[in-house]
Amino acid sequence: MPNASPVLALNSGSSSLKFGLYRVTESATETLLSGELEVVGDAQPDAIAGIGRLLEERNLPAPAAVGHRVVHGGALRQHRLIDAA
């Protein structure tokens, strides 16, 4: 896919970390790798590092962006870029 940017999506819960690496273009999204790891408490950073090792082992591209699903009770109703503002 020309001009494709790999994106890593994370969804961490209380006992698992779901992930997906996608190649994204203006017209298509291709799943390169997805999975779920069982984790508890402080094991989340280890699991994220493990995903990085898995990408290297499978010779997959490093993500150009990482997104994380956040669930909360606030008034947020649409996707937002997390930045300093």
Backbone as JSON Lines, residues from 0, in Angstrom:
{"i":0,"aa":"M","n":[0.84,-1.17,0.0],"ca":[0.0,0.0,0.0],"c":[0.89,1.24,0.0]}
{"i":1,"aa":"P","n":[0.78,2.1,-0.97],"ca":[1.59,3.31,-0.99],"c":[1.13,4.28,0.1]}
{"i":2,"aa":"N","n":[2.09,5.05,0.67],"ca":[1.8,6.05,1.69],"c":[1.07,5.48,2.9]}
{"i":3,"aa":"A","n":[1.36,4.24,3.24],"ca":[0.71,3.61,4.37],"c":[1.43,3.95,5.66]}
{"i":4,"aa":"S","n":[0.67,4.26,6.69],"ca":[1.21,4.56,8.01],"c":[0.73,3.5,8.99]}
{"i":5,"aa":"P","n":[1.65,2.76,9.63],"ca":[1.21,1.76,10.6],"c":[0.74,2.43,11.9]}
{"i":6,"aa":"V","n":[-0.39,1.96,12.42],"ca":[-0.97,2.49,13.64],"c":[-1.17,1.34,14.62]}
{"i":7,"aa":"L","n":[-0.74,1.52,15.86],"ca":[-0.94,0.53,16.9],"c":[-2.09,1.0,17.79]}
{"i":8,"aa":"A","n":[-3.12,0.18,17.92],"ca":[-4.27,0.49,18.77],"c":[-4.2,-0.39,20.01]}
{"i":9,"aa":"L","n":[-4.37,0.22,21.18],"ca":[-4.33,-0.5,22.46],"c":[-5.67,-0.34,23.16]}
{"i":10,"aa":"N","n":[-6.06,-1.38,23.88],"ca":[-7.28,-1.34,24.69],"c":[-6.98,-2.13,25.97]}
{"i":11,"aa":"S","n":[-6.59,-1.41,27.01],"ca":[-6.24,-2.12,28.24],"c":[-7.42,-2.15,29.19]}
{"i":12,"aa":"G","n":[-7.6,-3.31,29.77],"ca":[-8.63,-3.5,30.78],"c":[-7.99,-3.86,32.09]}
{"i":13,"aa":"S","n":[-8.8,-4.29,33.04],"ca":[-8.27,-4.62,34.36],"c":[-7.44,-5.89,34.35]}
{"i":14,"aa":"S","n":[-7.69,-6.78,33.38],"ca":[-6.94,-8.04,33.36],"c":[-6.44,-8.42,31.98]}
{"i":15,"aa":"S","n":[-6.59,-7.54,30.99],"ca":[-6.11,-7.88,29.66],"c":[-5.67,-6.64,28.9]}
{"i":16,"aa":"L","n":[-4.88,-6.87,27.88],"ca":[-4.45,-5.82,26.97],"c":[-4.68,-6.33,25.56]}
{"i":17,"aa":"K","n":[-5.64,-5.72,24.88],"ca":[-5.91,-6.07,23.48],"c":[-5.13,-5.09,22.62]}
{"i":18,"aa":"F","n":[-4.66,-5.58,21.48],"ca":[-3.87,-4.71,20.61],"c":[-4.09,-5.08,19.15]}
{"i":19,"aa":"G","n":[-3.83,-4.13,18.3],"ca":[-3.89,-4.36,16.86],"c":[-2.93,-3.42,16.16]}
{"i":20,"aa":"L","n":[-2.21,-3.92,15.18],"ca":[-1.35,-3.1,14.33],"c":[-2.01,-3.05,12.97]}
{"i":21,"aa":"Y","n":[-2.26,-1.85,12.49],"ca":[-2.99,-1.66,11.23],"c":[-2.18,-0.8,10.29]}
{"i":22,"aa":"R","n":[-2.24,-1.12,9.01],"ca":[-1.65,-0.29,7.97],"c":[-2.8,0.55,7.42]}
{"i":23,"aa":"V","n":[-2.66,1.86,7.52],"ca":[-3.77,2.75,7.2],"c":[-3.4,3.66,6.03]}
{"i":24,"aa":"T","n":[-4.28,3.72,5.05],"ca":[-4.15,4.68,3.95],"c":[-5.45,5.48,3.89]}
{"i":25,"aa":"E","n":[-5.53,6.39,2.97],"ca":[-6.76,7.19,2.84],"c":[-7.95,6.32,2.45]}
{"i":26,"aa":"S","n":[-7.71,5.21,1.77],"ca":[-8.83,4.42,1.24],"c":[-9.0,3.05,1.88]}
{"i":27,"aa":"A","n":[-8.05,2.61,2.72],"ca":[-8.17,1.25,3.25],"c":[-7.41,1.11,4.58]}
{"i":28,"aa":"T","n":[-7.82,0.11,5.33],"ca":[-7.13,-0.27,6.56],"c":[-6.89,-1.76,6.51]}
{"i":29,"aa":"E","n":[-5.65,-2.18,6.72],"ca":[-5.27,-3.59,6.68],"c":[-4.75,-4.0,8.07]}
{"i":30,"aa":"T","n":[-5.29,-5.07,8.62],"ca":[-4.81,-5.58,9.9],"c":[-3.53,-6.37,9.66]}
{"i":31,"aa":"L","n":[-2.45,-5.94,10.31],"ca":[-1.17,-6.64,10.19],"c":[-1.0,-7.66,11.32]}
{"i":32,"aa":"L","n":[-1.51,-7.34,12.5],"ca":[-1.38,-8.22,13.66],"c":[-2.37,-7.77,14.71]}
{"i":33,"aa":"S","n":[-3.0,-8.72,15.39],"ca":[-3.86,-8.38,16.51],"c":[-3.81,-9.5,17.53]}
{"i":34,"aa":"G","n":[-4.13,-9.17,18.77],"ca":[-4.1,-10.19,19.8],"c":[-4.56,-9.65,21.14]}
{"i":35,"aa":"E","n":[-4.45,-10.5,22.14],"ca":[-4.84,-10.15,23.5],"c":[-3.89,-10.82,24.48]}
{"i":36,"aa":"L","n":[-3.44,-10.06,25.45],"ca":[-2.55,-10.57,26.49],"c":[-3.26,-10.46,27.83]}
{"i":37,"aa":"E","n":[-3.12,-11.48,28.65],"ca":[-3.65,-11.41,30.01],"c":[-2.61,-10.72,30.87]}
{"i":38,"aa":"V","n":[-3.03,-9.68,31.59],"ca":[-2.12,-8.94,32.45],"c":[-2.84,-8.56,33.73]}
{"i":39,"aa":"V","n":[-2.05,-8.33,34.77],"ca":[-2.61,-7.89,36.04],"c":[-1.76,-6.77,36.6]}
{"i":40,"aa":"G","n":[-2.39,-5.66,36.98],"ca":[-1.71,-4.55,37.66],"c":[-0.53,-4.0,36.92]}
{"i":41,"aa":"D","n":[0.64,-4.05,37.56],"ca":[1.85,-3.45,37.01],"c":[2.43,-4.19,35.81]}
{"i":42,"aa":"A","n":[1.82,-5.3,35.42],"ca":[2.31,-6.06,34.27],"c":[1.97,-5.36,32.95]}
{"i":43,"aa":"Q","n":[1.13,-4.31,32.97],"ca":[0.76,-3.61,31.73],"c":[2.0,-3.1,30.98]}
{"i":44,"aa":"P","n":[2.97,-2.4,31.64],"ca":[4.15,-1.94,30.89],"c":[4.94,-3.1,30.28]}
{"i":45,"aa":"D","n":[5.03,-4.22,31.0],"ca":[5.72,-5.4,30.46],"c":[5.0,-5.92,29.23]}
{"i":46,"aa":"A","n":[3.68,-5.9,29.27],"ca":[2.89,-6.38,28.13],"c":[3.1,-5.49,26.91]}
{"i":47,"aa":"I","n":[3.15,-4.18,27.13],"ca":[3.37,-3.25,26.02],"c":[4.77,-3.46,25.43]}
{"i":48,"aa":"A","n":[5.76,-3.66,26.28],"ca":[7.11,-3.96,25.78],"c":[7.11,-5.27,25.0]}
{"i":49,"aa":"G","n":[6.33,-6.24,25.47],"ca":[6.21,-7.52,24.77],"c":[5.62,-7.36,23.38]}
{"i":50,"aa":"I","n":[4.67,-6.44,23.23],"ca":[4.1,-6.17,21.91],"c":[5.19,-5.63,20.99]}
{"i":51,"aa":"G","n":[6.03,-4.74,21.51],"ca":[7.14,-4.21,20.72],"c":[8.08,-5.31,20.26]}
{"i":52,"aa":"R","n":[8.4,-6.23,21.17],"ca":[9.27,-7.36,20.8],"c":[8.6,-8.24,19.74]}
{"i":53,"aa":"L","n":[7.3,-8.45,19.89],"ca":[6.56,-9.27,18.93],"c":[6.61,-8.64,17.53]}
{"i":54,"aa":"L","n":[6.46,-7.32,17.46],"ca":[6.54,-6.63,16.16],"c":[7.91,-6.82,15.54]}
{"i":55,"aa":"E","n":[8.96,-6.71,16.37],"ca":[10.33,-6.91,15.86],"c":[10.53,-8.34,15.38]}
{"i":56,"aa":"E","n":[10.1,-9.32,16.19],"ca":[10.27,-10.74,15.83],"c":[9.58,-11.07,14.51]}
{"i":57,"aa":"R","n":[8.45,-10.45,14.27],"ca":[7.69,-10.72,13.03],"c":[8.07,-9.79,11.9]}
{"i":58,"aa":"N","n":[9.09,-8.96,12.15],"ca":[9.59,-8.03,11.14],"c":[8.49,-7.1,10.63]}
{"i":59,"aa":"L","n":[7.65,-6.64,11.56],"ca":[6.58,-5.7,11.22],"c":[7.07,-4.28,11.46]}
{"i":60,"aa":"P","n":[6.48,-3.31,10.77],"ca":[6.95,-1.93,10.91],"c":[6.61,-1.36,12.29]}
{"i":61,"aa":"A","n":[7.46,-0.45,12.73],"ca":[7.17,0.28,13.97],"c":[5.99,1.21,13.72]}
{"i":62,"aa":"P","n":[5.12,1.37,14.7],"ca":[3.96,2.24,14.49],"c":[4.36,3.71,14.35]}
{"i":63,"aa":"A","n":[3.68,4.4,13.45],"ca":[3.86,5.84,13.3],"c":[3.01,6.58,14.33]}
{"i":64,"aa":"A","n":[1.99,5.89,14.85],"ca":[1.11,6.47,15.86],"c":[0.57,5.35,16.73]}
{"i":65,"aa":"V","n":[0.25,5.7,17.98],"ca":[-0.35,4.75,18.91],"c":[-1.61,5.38,19.46]}
{"i":66,"aa":"G","n":[-2.7,4.62,19.45],"ca":[-3.95,5.08,20.02],"c":[-4.35,4.17,21.16]}
{"i":67,"aa":"H","n":[-5.04,4.73,22.15],"ca":[-5.5,3.95,23.28],"c":[-6.96,4.26,23.53]}
{"i":68,"aa":"R","n":[-7.74,3.22,23.72],"ca":[-9.16,3.39,24.02],"c":[-9.29,3.78,25.48]}
{"i":69,"aa":"V","n":[-10.01,4.86,25.73],"ca":[-10.23,5.33,27.09],"c":[-11.73,5.37,27.33]}
{"i":70,"aa":"V","n":[-12.15,4.79,28.44],"ca":[-13.56,4.82,28.81],"c":[-13.68,5.59,30.11]}
{"i":71,"aa":"H","n":[-14.56,6.58,30.12],"ca":[-14.8,7.36,31.33],"c":[-16.22,7.92,31.3]}
{"i":72,"aa":"G","n":[-16.63,8.5,32.38],"ca":[-18.0,9.0,32.48],"c":[-18.17,10.46,32.12]}
{"i":73,"aa":"G","n":[-17.2,11.04,31.45],"ca":[-17.25,12.46,31.11],"c":[-18.13,12.75,29.92]}
{"i":74,"aa":"A","n":[-18.09,14.0,29.48],"ca":[-18.94,14.47,28.39],"c":[-18.31,14.29,27.01]}
{"i":75,"aa":"L","n":[-17.19,13.62,26.91],"ca":[-16.51,13.41,25.64],"c":[-17.38,12.56,24.72]}
{"i":76,"aa":"R","n":[-17.69,13.06,23.55],"ca":[-18.59,12.36,22.62],"c":[-17.98,12.02,21.27]}
{"i":77,"aa":"Q","n":[-16.7,12.38,21.08],"ca":[-16.05,12.1,19.82],"c":[-14.56,11.88,20.04]}
{"i":78,"aa":"H","n":[-13.86,11.37,19.03],"ca":[-12.42,11.12,19.13],"c":[-11.69,12.42,19.36]}
{"i":79,"aa":"R","n":[-10.64,12.36,20.17],"ca":[-9.82,13.54,20.46],"c":[-8.35,13.16,20.43]}
{"i":80,"aa":"L","n":[-7.53,14.05,19.92],"ca":[-6.09,13.9,19.96],"c":[-5.62,14.31,21.35]}
{"i":81,"aa":"I","n":[-4.82,13.46,21.97],"ca":[-4.28,13.8,23.29],"c":[-3.0,14.58,23.07]}
{"i":82,"aa":"D","n":[-3.01,15.83,23.52],"ca":[-1.83,16.68,23.38],"c":[-1.73,17.58,24.61]}
{"i":83,"aa":"A","n":[-0.8,18.5,24.61],"ca":[-0.57,19.36,25.78],"c":[-1.8,20.22,26.12]}
{"i":84,"aa":"A","n":[-2.57,20.6,25.14],"ca":[-3.76,21.46,25.39],"c":[-4.83,20.64,26.09]}
